[in-house]
Tab-separated table of C-alpha atoms in Angstrom:
chain	number	residue	atom	x	y	z
A	1	UNK	CA	41.460	96.514	132.283
A	2	UNK	CA	39.280	95.489	129.390
A	3	UNK	CA	40.850	94.264	126.133
A	4	UNK	CA	38.990	96.028	123.324
A	5	UNK	CA	39.780	95.076	119.720
A	6	UNK	CA	41.107	98.585	119.114
A	7	UNK	CA	43.566	98.365	121.986
A	8	UNK	CA	44.719	94.886	120.984
A	9	UNK	CA	45.550	96.246	117.515
A	10	UNK	CA	47.367	99.255	119.001
A	11	UNK	CA	49.358	96.998	121.316
A	12	UNK	CA	50.274	94.617	118.513
A	13	UNK	CA	51.576	97.483	116.396
A	14	UNK	CA	53.631	98.797	119.276
A	15	UNK	CA	55.162	95.552	120.503
A	16	UNK	CA	54.920	93.153	117.567
A	17	UNK	CA	53.483	90.514	119.923
A	18	UNK	CA	50.747	88.052	118.888
A	19	UNK	CA	47.010	88.907	119.316
A	20	UNK	CA	46.452	86.396	122.126
A	21	UNK	CA	49.446	87.641	124.094
A	22	UNK	CA	48.223	91.214	123.668
A	23	UNK	CA	44.732	90.373	124.870
A	24	UNK	CA	46.116	88.534	127.880
A	25	UNK	CA	48.467	91.384	128.790
A	26	UNK	CA	45.678	93.962	128.587
A	27	UNK	CA	43.466	91.866	130.842
A	28	UNK	CA	46.264	91.373	133.357
A	29	UNK	CA	47.346	95.019	133.386
A	30	UNK	CA	45.696	98.002	135.006
A	31	UNK	CA	46.755	100.477	132.311
A	32	UNK	CA	47.745	100.312	128.649
A	33	UNK	CA	51.334	101.296	129.579
A	34	UNK	CA	51.513	98.430	132.043
A	35	UNK	CA	50.386	96.013	129.308
A	36	UNK	CA	53.202	97.296	127.078
A	37	UNK	CA	55.693	96.719	129.883
A	38	UNK	CA	54.379	93.207	130.561
A	39	UNK	CA	54.755	92.253	126.910
A	40	UNK	CA	58.239	93.726	126.696
A	41	UNK	CA	59.381	91.743	129.715
A	42	UNK	CA	57.874	88.600	128.230
A	43	UNK	CA	59.537	89.328	124.888
A	44	UNK	CA	62.933	89.911	126.505
A	45	UNK	CA	62.586	86.603	128.368
A	46	UNK	CA	61.682	84.822	125.156
A	47	UNK	CA	64.705	86.334	123.352
A	48	UNK	CA	66.958	85.258	126.237
A	49	UNK	CA	65.517	81.748	126.080
A	50	UNK	CA	66.170	81.496	122.334
A	51	UNK	CA	69.716	82.814	122.764
A	52	UNK	CA	70.442	80.383	125.598
A	53	UNK	CA	69.483	77.352	123.508
A	54	UNK	CA	72.895	77.591	121.878
A	55	UNK	CA	71.713	76.291	118.534
A	56	UNK	CA	74.243	76.585	115.730
A	57	UNK	CA	74.093	79.842	113.762
A	58	UNK	CA	75.829	79.184	110.476
A	59	UNK	CA	73.225	80.457	108.049
A	60	UNK	CA	72.494	84.101	107.400
A	61	UNK	CA	73.534	86.868	105.060
A	62	UNK	CA	76.546	88.868	104.005
A	63	UNK	CA	75.225	92.386	103.449
A	64	UNK	CA	76.869	95.621	102.403
A	65	UNK	CA	76.051	99.270	102.376
A	66	UNK	CA	77.704	102.113	100.492
A	67	UNK	CA	77.032	105.819	101.005
A	68	UNK	CA	75.848	107.399	97.741
A	69	UNK	CA	79.131	109.167	97.224
A	70	UNK	CA	81.164	105.984	97.685
A	71	UNK	CA	82.988	107.577	100.607
A	72	UNK	CA	81.880	105.103	103.301
A	73	UNK	CA	81.237	101.383	103.024
A	74	UNK	CA	80.202	98.609	105.390
A	75	UNK	CA	80.379	94.833	105.049
A	76	UNK	CA	78.443	92.742	107.567
A	77	UNK	CA	77.916	89.078	108.343
A	78	UNK	CA	74.683	88.403	110.227
A	79	UNK	CA	74.034	84.805	111.253
A	80	UNK	CA	70.954	82.771	112.151
A	81	UNK	CA	70.155	79.052	112.274
A	82	UNK	CA	68.096	78.436	109.146
A	83	UNK	CA	68.065	79.551	105.549
A	84	UNK	CA	64.330	80.188	105.991
A	85	UNK	CA	64.916	82.990	108.511
A	86	UNK	CA	67.915	84.293	106.509
A	87	UNK	CA	65.590	84.911	103.576
A	88	UNK	CA	62.845	86.580	105.647
A	89	UNK	CA	62.114	90.291	105.363
A	90	UNK	CA	62.609	90.825	109.108
A	91	UNK	CA	66.122	89.438	108.895
A	92	UNK	CA	67.008	91.382	105.746
A	93	UNK	CA	65.680	94.597	107.278
A	94	UNK	CA	67.739	94.003	110.411
A	95	UNK	CA	70.887	93.416	108.334
A	96	UNK	CA	70.259	96.652	106.449
A	97	UNK	CA	69.598	98.602	109.667
A	98	UNK	CA	72.799	97.280	111.227
A	99	UNK	CA	74.816	98.355	108.169
A	100	UNK	CA	73.334	101.861	108.360
A	101	UNK	CA	74.110	101.995	112.078
A	102	UNK	CA	77.746	100.963	111.545
A	103	UNK	CA	78.199	103.405	108.652
A	104	UNK	CA	76.878	106.231	110.790
A	105	UNK	CA	78.509	105.525	114.151
A	106	UNK	CA	81.763	103.589	113.415
A	107	UNK	CA	81.583	101.175	116.364
A	108	UNK	CA	84.818	99.369	117.232
A	109	UNK	CA	83.332	96.277	118.864
A	110	UNK	CA	80.241	94.104	118.466
A	111	UNK	CA	79.421	93.362	122.119
A	112	UNK	CA	80.836	94.133	125.574
A	113	UNK	CA	82.761	90.888	125.646
A	114	UNK	CA	84.803	92.041	122.611
A	115	UNK	CA	86.277	95.020	124.468
A	116	UNK	CA	89.824	93.979	125.463
A	117	UNK	CA	90.475	94.120	129.230
A	118	UNK	CA	93.611	96.229	128.541
A	119	UNK	CA	91.505	98.889	126.789
A	120	UNK	CA	89.088	99.088	129.708
A	121	UNK	CA	91.932	99.187	132.235
A	122	UNK	CA	93.879	101.879	130.331
A	123	UNK	CA	90.796	104.083	130.149
A	124	UNK	CA	90.092	103.512	133.852
A	125	UNK	CA	93.634	104.570	134.795
A	126	UNK	CA	93.459	107.639	132.576
A	127	UNK	CA	90.172	108.717	134.125
A	128	UNK	CA	91.434	108.209	137.679
A	129	UNK	CA	94.029	110.922	136.900
A	130	UNK	CA	91.400	113.330	135.612
A	131	UNK	CA	91.425	116.521	137.796
A	132	UNK	CA	87.621	116.509	137.882
A	133	UNK	CA	87.665	112.999	139.345
A	134	UNK	CA	90.484	113.742	141.802
A	135	UNK	CA	88.419	116.536	143.292
A	136	UNK	CA	85.803	113.976	144.426
A	137	UNK	CA	86.052	111.995	147.681
A	138	UNK	CA	88.604	109.158	147.413
A	139	UNK	CA	86.118	106.451	148.371
A	140	UNK	CA	83.712	107.510	145.595
A	141	UNK	CA	86.229	107.732	142.758
A	142	UNK	CA	86.228	104.051	141.792
A	143	UNK	CA	82.479	104.054	141.351
A	144	UNK	CA	82.416	107.363	139.437
A	145	UNK	CA	85.142	106.183	137.076
A	146	UNK	CA	83.480	102.793	136.537
A	147	UNK	CA	80.360	104.613	135.352
A	148	UNK	CA	82.327	106.945	133.078
A	149	UNK	CA	84.306	104.063	131.544
A	150	UNK	CA	81.138	102.111	130.890
A	151	UNK	CA	79.500	105.120	129.274
A	152	UNK	CA	82.428	106.003	127.020
A	153	UNK	CA	83.132	102.434	125.886
A	154	UNK	CA	79.510	101.561	125.281
A	155	UNK	CA	79.410	104.260	122.568
A	156	UNK	CA	81.979	102.103	120.725
A	157	UNK	CA	80.055	98.843	121.210
A	158	UNK	CA	77.520	98.234	118.444
A	159	UNK	CA	74.951	96.338	120.534
A	160	UNK	CA	75.086	98.948	123.342
A	161	UNK	CA	74.646	101.970	121.063
A	162	UNK	CA	71.300	103.775	120.823
A	163	UNK	CA	69.763	102.854	117.482
A	164	UNK	CA	70.178	105.747	114.992
A	165	UNK	CA	66.577	105.437	113.802
A	166	UNK	CA	65.047	105.363	117.322
A	167	UNK	CA	67.362	106.276	120.167
A	168	UNK	CA	64.899	105.058	122.790
A	169	UNK	CA	66.133	101.502	122.182
A	170	UNK	CA	69.625	100.043	121.873
A	171	UNK	CA	70.850	98.112	118.838
A	172	UNK	CA	70.931	95.029	121.072
A	173	UNK	CA	67.214	95.476	121.742
A	174	UNK	CA	66.601	95.828	118.001
A	175	UNK	CA	68.325	92.469	117.429
A	176	UNK	CA	66.427	90.885	120.349
A	177	UNK	CA	63.129	91.989	118.833
A	178	UNK	CA	63.908	90.068	115.637
A	179	UNK	CA	65.071	87.061	117.681
A	180	UNK	CA	61.716	87.070	119.448
A	181	UNK	CA	59.771	87.542	116.203
A	182	UNK	CA	61.582	84.786	114.313
A	183	UNK	CA	62.105	82.483	117.300
A	184	UNK	CA	65.677	81.954	116.145
A	185	UNK	CA	68.967	83.142	117.570
A	186	UNK	CA	70.595	85.939	115.537
A	187	UNK	CA	74.281	86.783	115.892
A	188	UNK	CA	76.220	89.744	114.529
A	189	UNK	CA	79.278	87.773	113.518
A	190	UNK	CA	81.630	90.446	112.097
A	191	UNK	CA	81.706	93.747	110.288
A	192	UNK	CA	84.160	95.988	108.446
A	193	UNK	CA	83.760	99.705	107.849
A	194	UNK	CA	85.882	101.689	105.384
A	195	UNK	CA	86.001	105.469	105.190
A	196	UNK	CA	87.623	106.848	102.042
A	197	UNK	CA	91.261	107.841	102.636
A	198	UNK	CA	91.095	107.026	106.382
B	1	UNK	CA	103.399	99.112	56.924
B	2	UNK	CA	100.623	101.411	55.793
B	3	UNK	CA	98.141	102.816	58.342
B	4	UNK	CA	94.682	102.384	56.819
B	5	UNK	CA	91.678	103.860	58.645
B	6	UNK	CA	90.317	100.355	59.191
B	7	UNK	CA	93.486	99.165	60.863
B	8	UNK	CA	93.728	102.277	63.029
B	9	UNK	CA	90.191	101.558	64.308
B	10	UNK	CA	91.017	97.904	64.927
B	11	UNK	CA	94.178	98.839	66.798
B	12	UNK	CA	92.351	101.417	68.918
B	13	UNK	CA	89.752	98.871	69.942
B	14	UNK	CA	92.419	96.368	70.876
B	15	UNK	CA	94.764	98.628	72.802
B	16	UNK	CA	92.662	101.612	73.856
B	17	UNK	CA	95.418	103.927	72.578
B	18	UNK	CA	94.690	107.267	70.886
B	19	UNK	CA	94.255	107.513	67.062
B	20	UNK	CA	97.535	109.346	66.478
B	21	UNK	CA	99.520	106.836	68.545
B	22	UNK	CA	97.876	103.980	66.612
B	23	UNK	CA	98.692	105.535	63.251
B	24	UNK	CA	102.310	106.147	64.276
B	25	UNK	CA	102.695	102.598	65.589
B	26	UNK	CA	101.309	101.091	62.366
B	27	UNK	CA	103.696	103.172	60.281
B	28	UNK	CA	106.683	102.212	62.447
B	29	UNK	CA	105.833	98.503	62.535
B	30	UNK	CA	106.220	95.860	59.881
B	31	UNK	CA	103.149	93.860	60.902
B	32	UNK	CA	99.904	94.568	62.758
B	33	UNK	CA	101.082	92.370	65.653
B	34	UNK	CA	104.270	94.401	65.936
B	35	UNK	CA	102.196	97.598	66.118
B	36	UNK	CA	100.147	96.093	68.982
B	37	UNK	CA	103.378	95.231	70.795
B	38	UNK	CA	104.817	98.713	70.259
B	39	UNK	CA	101.706	100.317	71.708
B	40	UNK	CA	101.637	97.967	74.670
B	41	UNK	CA	105.242	98.775	75.512
B	42	UNK	CA	104.515	102.467	75.233
B	43	UNK	CA	101.413	102.049	77.403
B	44	UNK	CA	103.327	100.136	80.062
B	45	UNK	CA	105.983	102.868	80.117
B	46	UNK	CA	103.311	105.515	80.473
B	47	UNK	CA	101.650	103.645	83.355
B	48	UNK	CA	105.050	103.298	85.056
B	49	UNK	CA	105.689	107.013	84.602
B	50	UNK	CA	102.338	107.925	86.161
B	51	UNK	CA	102.931	105.560	89.067
B	52	UNK	CA	106.439	106.927	89.675
B	53	UNK	CA	105.196	110.521	90.002
B	54	UNK	CA	104.145	109.686	93.540
B	55	UNK	CA	101.170	112.004	93.535
B	56	UNK	CA	98.825	111.656	96.505
B	57	UNK	CA	95.996	109.150	96.031
B	58	UNK	CA	93.370	110.034	98.591
B	59	UNK	CA	90.302	110.198	96.388
B	60	UNK	CA	88.491	107.194	94.983
B	61	UNK	CA	85.636	104.886	95.834
B	62	UNK	CA	84.530	102.405	98.443
B	63	UNK	CA	82.752	99.666	96.489
B	64	UNK	CA	81.075	96.452	97.496
B	65	UNK	CA	79.845	93.316	95.833
B	66	UNK	CA	77.489	90.649	97.167
B	67	UNK	CA	76.769	87.291	95.524
B	68	UNK	CA	73.031	86.979	94.795
B	69	UNK	CA	72.556	84.492	97.573
B	70	UNK	CA	74.251	86.726	100.151
B	71	UNK	CA	76.834	84.030	100.805
B	72	UNK	CA	79.923	85.976	99.730
B	73	UNK	CA	80.651	89.682	100.080
B	74	UNK	CA	83.543	91.983	99.223
B	75	UNK	CA	84.351	95.514	100.382
B	76	UNK	CA	87.047	97.406	98.461
B	77	UNK	CA	88.780	100.775	98.668
B	78	UNK	CA	90.226	101.895	95.348
B	79	UNK	CA	92.152	105.167	95.361
B	80	UNK	CA	93.115	107.730	92.740
B	81	UNK	CA	94.192	111.391	92.846
B	82	UNK	CA	91.107	113.320	91.766
B	83	UNK	CA	87.385	113.138	92.319
B	84	UNK	CA	87.022	113.556	88.537
B	85	UNK	CA	88.671	110.201	87.832
B	86	UNK	CA	86.872	108.587	90.817
B	87	UNK	CA	83.553	109.393	89.155
B	88	UNK	CA	84.585	108.165	85.684
B	89	UNK	CA	83.114	105.013	84.170
B	90	UNK	CA	86.569	103.484	83.640
B	91	UNK	CA	87.324	103.780	87.342
B	92	UNK	CA	83.925	102.475	88.445
B	93	UNK	CA	84.215	99.520	86.059
B	94	UNK	CA	87.667	98.720	87.413
B	95	UNK	CA	86.371	98.841	91.013
B	96	UNK	CA	83.552	96.475	90.074
B	97	UNK	CA	85.906	94.092	88.231
B	98	UNK	CA	88.265	94.003	91.209
B	99	UNK	CA	85.383	93.145	93.561
B	100	UNK	CA	84.294	90.287	91.283
B	101	UNK	CA	87.890	89.050	91.115
B	102	UNK	CA	88.264	89.066	94.909
B	103	UNK	CA	84.881	87.357	95.423
B	104	UNK	CA	85.871	84.614	92.990
B	105	UNK	CA	89.510	83.988	93.932
B	106	UNK	CA	89.890	84.992	97.636
B	107	UNK	CA	93.353	86.568	97.368
B	108	UNK	CA	95.222	87.094	100.634
B	109	UNK	CA	97.437	89.997	99.596
B	110	UNK	CA	97.207	93.020	97.316
B	111	UNK	CA	100.734	93.074	95.880
B	112	UNK	CA	103.997	91.128	96.213
B	113	UNK	CA	105.304	93.555	98.787
B	114	UNK	CA	102.438	92.597	101.134
B	115	UNK	CA	103.545	88.957	101.377
B	116	UNK	CA	105.347	88.650	104.752
B	117	UNK	CA	108.958	87.431	104.459
B	118	UNK	CA	108.184	84.717	107.058
B	119	UNK	CA	105.437	83.303	104.849
B	120	UNK	CA	107.743	83.139	101.837
B	121	UNK	CA	110.544	81.593	103.903
B	122	UNK	CA	108.267	78.987	105.534
B	123	UNK	CA	106.966	77.898	102.143
B	124	UNK	CA	110.524	77.765	100.740
B	125	UNK	CA	111.666	75.512	103.614
B	126	UNK	CA	108.651	73.251	103.224
B	127	UNK	CA	109.255	72.859	99.509
B	128	UNK	CA	112.965	72.114	99.994
B	129	UNK	CA	111.837	69.038	101.964
B	130	UNK	CA	109.489	67.878	99.202
B	131	UNK	CA	110.631	64.397	97.966
B	132	UNK	CA	110.112	65.493	94.364
B	133	UNK	CA	112.514	68.378	94.911
B	134	UNK	CA	115.070	66.291	96.820
B	135	UNK	CA	115.340	63.940	93.839
B	136	UNK	CA	116.744	66.819	91.749
B	137	UNK	CA	120.457	67.799	91.684
B	138	UNK	CA	121.430	69.739	94.830
B	139	UNK	CA	122.732	72.778	92.935
B	140	UNK	CA	119.434	73.143	91.026
B	141	UNK	CA	117.087	72.874	94.009
B	142	UNK	CA	117.251	76.510	95.124
B	143	UNK	CA	116.230	77.709	91.688
B	144	UNK	CA	113.445	75.124	91.289
B	145	UNK	CA	112.007	75.978	94.682
B	146	UNK	CA	112.217	79.736	94.067
B	147	UNK	CA	110.085	79.236	90.965
B	148	UNK	CA	107.560	77.042	92.789
B	149	UNK	CA	107.268	79.482	95.700
B	150	UNK	CA	106.719	82.396	93.335
B	151	UNK	CA	104.053	80.474	91.461
B	152	UNK	CA	102.126	79.328	94.519
B	153	UNK	CA	102.219	82.682	96.307
B	154	UNK	CA	101.315	84.699	93.234
B	155	UNK	CA	97.963	82.881	93.142
B	156	UNK	CA	97.261	84.560	96.502
B	157	UNK	CA	98.376	88.020	95.356
B	158	UNK	CA	95.547	90.003	93.768
B	159	UNK	CA	97.665	92.016	91.305
B	160	UNK	CA	99.562	88.892	90.153
B	161	UNK	CA	96.464	86.766	89.529
B	162	UNK	CA	95.176	86.146	86.010
B	163	UNK	CA	92.050	88.244	85.544
B	164	UNK	CA	88.928	86.041	85.831
B	165	UNK	CA	87.323	87.659	82.785
B	166	UNK	CA	90.419	87.367	80.549
B	167	UNK	CA	93.204	85.140	81.845
B	168	UNK	CA	95.657	86.384	79.215
B	169	UNK	CA	96.307	89.433	81.382
B	170	UNK	CA	96.991	89.840	85.099
B	171	UNK	CA	94.891	91.985	87.407
B	172	UNK	CA	97.936	94.281	87.700
B	173	UNK	CA	97.841	94.809	83.937
B	174	UNK	CA	94.108	95.560	84.136
B	175	UNK	CA	94.824	98.298	86.702
B	176	UNK	CA	97.752	99.622	84.616
B	177	UNK	CA	95.473	99.936	81.596
B	178	UNK	CA	93.148	102.242	83.535
B	179	UNK	CA	96.140	104.198	84.873
B	180	UNK	CA	97.277	104.730	81.287
B	181	UNK	CA	93.778	105.670	80.102
B	182	UNK	CA	93.081	108.133	82.912
B	183	UNK	CA	96.650	109.404	83.259
B	184	UNK	CA	96.297	109.099	87.020
B	185	UNK	CA	97.802	106.693	89.515
B	186	UNK	CA	95.322	104.112	90.853
B	187	UNK	CA	95.998	102.163	94.033
B	188	UNK	CA	94.134	99.171	95.472
B	189	UNK	CA	94.248	100.348	99.068
B	190	UNK	CA	92.490	97.517	100.962
B	191	UNK	CA	89.829	94.868	100.664
B	192	UNK	CA	87.818	92.521	102.878
B	193	UNK	CA	86.094	89.334	101.745
B	194	UNK	CA	83.511	87.470	103.850
B	195	UNK	CA	82.248	83.976	103.090
B	196	UNK	CA	79.118	82.971	105.028
B	197	UNK	CA	79.956	80.836	108.079
B	198	UNK	CA	83.694	80.747	107.262
């Protein structure tokens, strides 16, 4: 398709990609939606590349968030590689969004790899005993339960949760977008959430 | 001694006690210093009485504090019995002061009772082996070491630390003063301190 100035602007707003990348994607794609998809795939690849470089992430910010009433509080450490990125608005906004997410959804873990194997196994066993599962054919149960376990646990994993401000993307995707924008790996290092009297 | 209006005011400012209590203390005491001491003893007794009533402390505030640079952060839960006290300036100021204290001194424990017996015992054993201690008479060593252990560990116990804003009083005394003022038990329930990249 043709890359009109108007569509380049629209695509930039939607994906956050650079003007040249947008123009190229529009020219390669047959429809506007396809251009969006192309850019997203490219962005995801770029984020993966940055993450795989394994550069040290020891800079960053400690951020906190308190509900007006003082009944819920969150403390978060978000890491990146340079002080320059730590002081950027994109990074600060991400830190703030993550605090809001944690305050609202009380995740237990940061990423999948933090879920202890015992927890996953205990839940799997429990679900295998579920009458609704036992009614299904024996050879299908494993697969059904695996899906259920994944679904239930991912609601407790911060990076797997749907973002509270836009549930079409996960929190992990939100972080990846800032990784792509800043060109620097960003790691949610740790968080603590207190609820009053809990 | 006589209780002049000027001295009552001075005593109130110093101790935070009520005007009648100040007047009575001045009349009972021989010197101004003695009056201060009388009031402090009375205040301590009152704080102890409030604490011993064992009323539920499930109200309060979650408070946080971040160093300007975002390199240190503290999350604190401070409890009391009523929402009324939780919203008072005295309580909020105390919560803020405790956060500053924790940010500055990194305590490990809230009170003495939180120090694990193993930790105390390990430190005691280590100090018994200290050449400086072994030079002292055998029958005195236990006592010397007990004092050293107490001193070293109390620097890691929030309520035993000297207050950073006025090292003549401990943090425990600071909390007791607000207990006395509000007439309600106040409990430091939990805290978390993050240092960037630690």
